Amino acid sequence: KAFSEQSTGNTEDDVNRKATIVMEHLIQASDVAHTMQHWHIYRKWNQRLFREMYEAFLQGRAEKDPSDNWYEGEKGFFDFYIIPLAKKLKDCGVFGVSSDEYLQYAVQNRKEWELKGAELVAEMLKSFRDQGLIPGGKAQEQPEQAPPPRQSSALSLNNKKEQQIV
């Protein structure tokens, strides 16, 4: 481990290697920071990502329906990426005592997701149905009426001239 107590190397190469590792961890964390914050922040961004991916699926821009594996996928994401990353951030000490907080939030969000995640996915799908994003939803039961056809401006000017002549 580059940041363990036994690591005593302070050569320029060691310092550069550690700095590179810290930068890699920061870049990774910036992409998934919502998973290491309060539950309501995690839920908000999780829902936005789910919606984006679900809409891509409905529009044919994604092959797989994300709702098929969202619940299980999030658990694995926490177990194999988020929590290990939070531990690495803690080990490198770049955030000081806040690193403990990030790790605790990640672990707590994982537990909360295990308890509530399946229900939250179902709620998101229901919400999308109610908004008409999913075929068969309430909003799609009433077809939208097409706006009346617009006349071109040239045609409109000719009509006005004819009315003035008469």
PDB file of C-alpha atoms in Angstrom:
ATOM      1  CA  LYS A   1       0.000   0.000   0.000  1.00  0.00           C
ATOM      2  CA  ALA A   2       1.321   3.380  -0.959  1.00  0.00           C
ATOM      3  CA  PHE A   3      -0.151   5.076   2.119  1.00  0.00           C
ATOM      4  CA  SER A   4       0.444   2.473   4.817  1.00  0.00           C
ATOM      5  CA  GLU A   5       2.380   3.201   7.987  1.00  0.00           C
ATOM      6  CA  GLN A   6       5.203   1.002   6.698  1.00  0.00           C
ATOM      7  CA  SER A   7       5.588   3.101   3.555  1.00  0.00           C
ATOM      8  CA  THR A   8       8.552   5.322   4.430  1.00  0.00           C
ATOM      9  CA  GLY A   9       9.759   6.158   0.955  1.00  0.00           C
ATOM     10  CA  ASN A  10      10.019   9.873   0.465  1.00  0.00           C
ATOM     11  CA  THR A  11      11.957   9.866  -2.759  1.00  0.00           C
ATOM     12  CA  GLU A  12      10.696  12.058  -5.542  1.00  0.00           C
ATOM     13  CA  ASP A  13       9.376   8.972  -7.336  1.00  0.00           C
ATOM     14  CA  ASP A  14       7.456   7.890  -4.224  1.00  0.00           C
ATOM     15  CA  VAL A  15       5.928  11.340  -3.793  1.00  0.00           C
ATOM     16  CA  ASN A  16       4.925  11.488  -7.473  1.00  0.00           C
ATOM     17  CA  ARG A  17       3.444   7.990  -7.312  1.00  0.00           C
ATOM     18  CA  LYS A  18       1.392   8.912  -4.252  1.00  0.00           C
ATOM     19  CA  ALA A  19       0.241  12.145  -5.864  1.00  0.00           C
ATOM     20  CA  THR A  20      -0.830  10.220  -8.964  1.00  0.00           C
ATOM     21  CA  ILE A  21      -2.768   7.721  -6.863  1.00  0.00           C
ATOM     22  CA  VAL A  22      -4.509  10.527  -4.975  1.00  0.00           C
ATOM     23  CA  MET A  23      -5.466  12.237  -8.246  1.00  0.00           C
ATOM     24  CA  GLU A  24      -6.854   8.970  -9.650  1.00  0.00           C
ATOM     25  CA  HIS A  25      -8.943   8.442  -6.519  1.00  0.00           C
ATOM     26  CA  LEU A  26     -10.241  12.028  -6.635  1.00  0.00           C
ATOM     27  CA  ILE A  27     -11.250  11.686 -10.286  1.00  0.00           C
ATOM     28  CA  GLN A  28     -13.042   8.422  -9.558  1.00  0.00           C
ATOM     29  CA  ALA A  29     -14.763   9.898  -6.500  1.00  0.00           C
ATOM     30  CA  SER A  30     -15.914  12.999  -8.351  1.00  0.00           C
ATOM     31  CA  ASP A  31     -17.935  10.802 -10.690  1.00  0.00           C
ATOM     32  CA  VAL A  32     -19.737   8.978  -7.876  1.00  0.00           C
ATOM     33  CA  ALA A  33     -19.664  11.507  -5.035  1.00  0.00           C
ATOM     34  CA  HIS A  34     -23.428  11.267  -4.548  1.00  0.00           C
ATOM     35  CA  THR A  35     -23.003   7.721  -3.240  1.00  0.00           C
ATOM     36  CA  MET A  36     -20.856   9.008  -0.351  1.00  0.00           C
ATOM     37  CA  GLN A  37     -23.262  11.727   0.804  1.00  0.00           C
ATOM     38  CA  HIS A  38     -26.562  11.867   2.708  1.00  0.00           C
ATOM     39  CA  TRP A  39     -29.214   9.322   1.669  1.00  0.00           C
ATOM     40  CA  HIS A  40     -31.477  11.989   0.123  1.00  0.00           C
ATOM     41  CA  ILE A  41     -28.606  13.231  -2.076  1.00  0.00           C
ATOM     42  CA  TYR A  42     -27.805   9.689  -3.178  1.00  0.00           C
ATOM     43  CA  ARG A  43     -31.474   9.006  -3.976  1.00  0.00           C
ATOM     44  CA  LYS A  44     -31.855  12.219  -5.956  1.00  0.00           C
ATOM     45  CA  TRP A  45     -28.884  11.515  -8.235  1.00  0.00           C
ATOM     46  CA  ASN A  46     -29.623   7.800  -8.442  1.00  0.00           C
ATOM     47  CA  GLN A  47     -33.116   8.613  -9.670  1.00  0.00           C
ATOM     48  CA  ARG A  48     -31.790  11.092 -12.235  1.00  0.00           C
ATOM     49  CA  LEU A  49     -29.312   8.553 -13.581  1.00  0.00           C
ATOM     50  CA  PHE A  50     -31.977   5.848 -13.687  1.00  0.00           C
ATOM     51  CA  ARG A  51     -34.331   8.164 -15.563  1.00  0.00           C
ATOM     52  CA  GLU A  52     -31.647   9.095 -18.087  1.00  0.00           C
ATOM     53  CA  MET A  53     -30.791   5.458 -18.714  1.00  0.00           C
ATOM     54  CA  TYR A  54     -34.426   4.364 -18.806  1.00  0.00           C
ATOM     55  CA  GLU A  55     -35.344   7.064 -21.318  1.00  0.00           C
ATOM     56  CA  ALA A  56     -32.378   5.992 -23.470  1.00  0.00           C
ATOM     57  CA  PHE A  57     -33.727   2.439 -23.387  1.00  0.00           C
ATOM     58  CA  LEU A  58     -37.257   3.545 -24.325  1.00  0.00           C
ATOM     59  CA  GLN A  59     -35.883   5.621 -27.204  1.00  0.00           C
ATOM     60  CA  GLY A  60     -33.840   2.693 -28.509  1.00  0.00           C
ATOM     61  CA  ARG A  61     -30.480   4.241 -27.617  1.00  0.00           C
ATOM     62  CA  ALA A  62     -29.720   1.481 -25.073  1.00  0.00           C
ATOM     63  CA  GLU A  63     -30.157  -2.244 -25.556  1.00  0.00           C
ATOM     64  CA  LYS A  64     -30.970  -3.267 -21.982  1.00  0.00           C
ATOM     65  CA  ASP A  65     -33.809  -2.184 -19.722  1.00  0.00           C
ATOM     66  CA  PRO A  66     -32.003  -0.762 -16.661  1.00  0.00           C
ATOM     67  CA  SER A  67     -34.944  -1.604 -14.400  1.00  0.00           C
ATOM     68  CA  ASP A  68     -34.239  -5.324 -14.886  1.00  0.00           C
ATOM     69  CA  ASN A  69     -31.086  -5.154 -12.759  1.00  0.00           C
ATOM     70  CA  TRP A  70     -31.011  -1.719 -11.123  1.00  0.00           C
ATOM     71  CA  TYR A  71     -31.597  -2.916  -7.573  1.00  0.00           C
ATOM     72  CA  GLU A  72     -29.005  -5.716  -7.654  1.00  0.00           C
ATOM     73  CA  GLY A  73     -26.610  -3.636  -9.735  1.00  0.00           C
ATOM     74  CA  GLU A  74     -26.527  -0.853  -7.165  1.00  0.00           C
ATOM     75  CA  LYS A  75     -25.698  -3.306  -4.385  1.00  0.00           C
ATOM     76  CA  GLY A  76     -22.796  -4.666  -6.419  1.00  0.00           C
ATOM     77  CA  PHE A  77     -21.699  -1.151  -7.310  1.00  0.00           C
ATOM     78  CA  PHE A  78     -21.455  -0.288  -3.619  1.00  0.00           C
ATOM     79  CA  ASP A  79     -19.753  -3.560  -2.695  1.00  0.00           C
ATOM     80  CA  PHE A  80     -17.165  -3.686  -5.448  1.00  0.00           C
ATOM     81  CA  TYR A  81     -16.544  -0.036  -6.322  1.00  0.00           C
ATOM     82  CA  ILE A  82     -17.947   2.615  -3.963  1.00  0.00           C
ATOM     83  CA  ILE A  83     -17.012   1.196  -0.567  1.00  0.00           C
ATOM     84  CA  PRO A  84     -13.516   0.102  -1.684  1.00  0.00           C
ATOM     85  CA  LEU A  85     -12.990   3.566  -3.205  1.00  0.00           C
ATOM     86  CA  ALA A  86     -14.146   5.253   0.024  1.00  0.00           C
ATOM     87  CA  LYS A  87     -11.656   3.086   1.931  1.00  0.00           C
ATOM     88  CA  LYS A  88      -8.863   4.125  -0.453  1.00  0.00           C
ATOM     89  CA  LEU A  89      -9.762   7.775   0.037  1.00  0.00           C
ATOM     90  CA  LYS A  90      -9.589   7.242   3.779  1.00  0.00           C
ATOM     91  CA  ASP A  91      -6.213   5.456   3.489  1.00  0.00           C
ATOM     92  CA  CYS A  92      -4.614   8.219   1.463  1.00  0.00           C
ATOM     93  CA  GLY A  93      -5.861  10.826   3.954  1.00  0.00           C
ATOM     94  CA  VAL A  94      -6.534  13.497   1.357  1.00  0.00           C
ATOM     95  CA  PHE A  95      -9.822  14.512   3.032  1.00  0.00           C
ATOM     96  CA  GLY A  96      -8.625  14.224   6.621  1.00  0.00           C
ATOM     97  CA  VAL A  97     -11.367  13.311   9.085  1.00  0.00           C
ATOM     98  CA  SER A  98     -14.031  13.801   6.393  1.00  0.00           C
ATOM     99  CA  SER A  99     -12.839  10.559   4.821  1.00  0.00           C
ATOM    100  CA  ASP A 100     -14.448   8.663   7.698  1.00  0.00           C
ATOM    101  CA  GLU A 101     -17.703  10.463   7.005  1.00  0.00           C
ATOM    102  CA  TYR A 102     -17.625   9.554   3.286  1.00  0.00           C
ATOM    103  CA  LEU A 103     -16.987   5.904   4.102  1.00  0.00           C
ATOM    104  CA  GLN A 104     -19.787   5.887   6.680  1.00  0.00           C
ATOM    105  CA  TYR A 105     -22.235   7.419   4.201  1.00  0.00           C
ATOM    106  CA  ALA A 106     -21.270   4.865   1.553  1.00  0.00           C
ATOM    107  CA  VAL A 107     -21.801   1.961   3.965  1.00  0.00           C
ATOM    108  CA  GLN A 108     -25.062   3.435   5.277  1.00  0.00           C
ATOM    109  CA  ASN A 109     -26.405   4.130   1.777  1.00  0.00           C
ATOM    110  CA  ARG A 110     -25.604   0.533   0.821  1.00  0.00           C
ATOM    111  CA  LYS A 111     -27.599  -0.730   3.818  1.00  0.00           C
ATOM    112  CA  GLU A 112     -30.459   1.654   3.088  1.00  0.00           C
ATOM    113  CA  TRP A 113     -30.504   0.609  -0.579  1.00  0.00           C
ATOM    114  CA  GLU A 114     -30.687  -3.049   0.386  1.00  0.00           C
ATOM    115  CA  LEU A 115     -33.745  -2.301   2.539  1.00  0.00           C
ATOM    116  CA  LYS A 116     -35.532   0.167   0.262  1.00  0.00           C
ATOM    117  CA  GLY A 117     -33.989  -0.111  -3.203  1.00  0.00           C
ATOM    118  CA  ALA A 118     -36.397  -2.615  -4.773  1.00  0.00           C
ATOM    119  CA  GLU A 119     -39.350  -0.505  -3.631  1.00  0.00           C
ATOM    120  CA  LEU A 120     -37.684   2.690  -4.923  1.00  0.00           C
ATOM    121  CA  VAL A 121     -37.146   1.161  -8.372  1.00  0.00           C
ATOM    122  CA  ALA A 122     -40.836   0.179  -8.458  1.00  0.00           C
ATOM    123  CA  GLU A 123     -41.801   3.727  -7.407  1.00  0.00           C
ATOM    124  CA  MET A 124     -39.622   5.244 -10.139  1.00  0.00           C
ATOM    125  CA  LEU A 125     -41.227   3.012 -12.765  1.00  0.00           C
ATOM    126  CA  LYS A 126     -44.706   3.894 -11.494  1.00  0.00           C
ATOM    127  CA  SER A 127     -43.840   7.577 -11.615  1.00  0.00           C
ATOM    128  CA  PHE A 128     -42.631   7.211 -15.208  1.00  0.00           C
ATOM    129  CA  ARG A 129     -45.851   5.384 -16.136  1.00  0.00           C
ATOM    130  CA  ASP A 130     -47.925   8.138 -14.527  1.00  0.00           C
ATOM    131  CA  GLN A 131     -45.958  10.741 -16.485  1.00  0.00           C
ATOM    132  CA  GLY A 132     -46.529   8.851 -19.719  1.00  0.00           C
ATOM    133  CA  LEU A 133     -42.892   7.948 -20.242  1.00  0.00           C
ATOM    134  CA  ILE A 134     -43.732   4.244 -20.316  1.00  0.00           C
ATOM    135  CA  PRO A 135     -46.280   2.906 -22.829  1.00  0.00           C
ATOM    136  CA  GLY A 136     -49.570   2.260 -21.088  1.00  0.00           C
ATOM    137  CA  GLY A 137     -49.070   5.109 -18.647  1.00  0.00           C
ATOM    138  CA  LYS A 138     -51.870   7.499 -17.717  1.00  0.00           C
ATOM    139  CA  ALA A 139     -50.606  10.400 -19.807  1.00  0.00           C
ATOM    140  CA  GLN A 140     -50.602   8.309 -22.981  1.00  0.00           C
ATOM    141  CA  GLU A 141     -54.230   7.220 -22.646  1.00  0.00           C
ATOM    142  CA  GLN A 142     -55.406  10.597 -23.958  1.00  0.00           C
ATOM    143  CA  PRO A 143     -53.827  11.246 -27.354  1.00  0.00           C
ATOM    144  CA  GLU A 144     -52.421  14.685 -27.873  1.00  0.00           C
ATOM    145  CA  GLN A 145     -54.349  16.826 -30.348  1.00  0.00           C
ATOM    146  CA  ALA A 146     -52.395  18.202 -33.253  1.00  0.00           C
ATOM    147  CA  PRO A 147     -52.242  22.002 -33.476  1.00  0.00           C
ATOM    148  CA  PRO A 148     -54.249  23.598 -36.294  1.00  0.00           C
ATOM    149  CA  PRO A 149     -52.305  23.893 -39.558  1.00  0.00           C
ATOM    150  CA  ARG A 150     -50.449  27.174 -39.982  1.00  0.00           C
ATOM    151  CA  GLN A 151     -50.634  29.178 -43.141  1.00  0.00           C
ATOM    152  CA  SER A 152     -47.417  30.344 -44.642  1.00  0.00           C
ATOM    153  CA  SER A 153     -46.784  34.056 -44.246  1.00  0.00           C
ATOM    154  CA  ALA A 154     -47.025  34.621 -48.022  1.00  0.00           C
ATOM    155  CA  LEU A 155     -50.446  32.957 -48.143  1.00  0.00           C
ATOM    156  CA  SER A 156     -51.532  34.940 -45.118  1.00  0.00           C
ATOM    157  CA  LEU A 157     -50.489  38.236 -46.776  1.00  0.00           C
ATOM    158  CA  ASN A 158     -52.426  37.353 -49.960  1.00  0.00           C
ATOM    159  CA  ASN A 159     -55.560  36.663 -47.891  1.00  0.00           C
ATOM    160  CA  LYS A 160     -55.237  40.048 -46.167  1.00  0.00           C
ATOM    161  CA  LYS A 161     -54.812  41.828 -49.521  1.00  0.00           C
ATOM    162  CA  GLU A 162     -57.894  40.041 -50.949  1.00  0.00           C
ATOM    163  CA  GLN A 163     -59.915  41.095 -47.902  1.00  0.00           C
ATOM    164  CA  GLN A 164     -58.833  44.722 -48.357  1.00  0.00           C
ATOM    165  CA  ILE A 165     -59.814  44.681 -52.059  1.00  0.00           C
ATOM    166  CA  VAL A 166     -63.298  43.360 -51.385  1.00  0.00           C
TER     167      VAL A 166
END
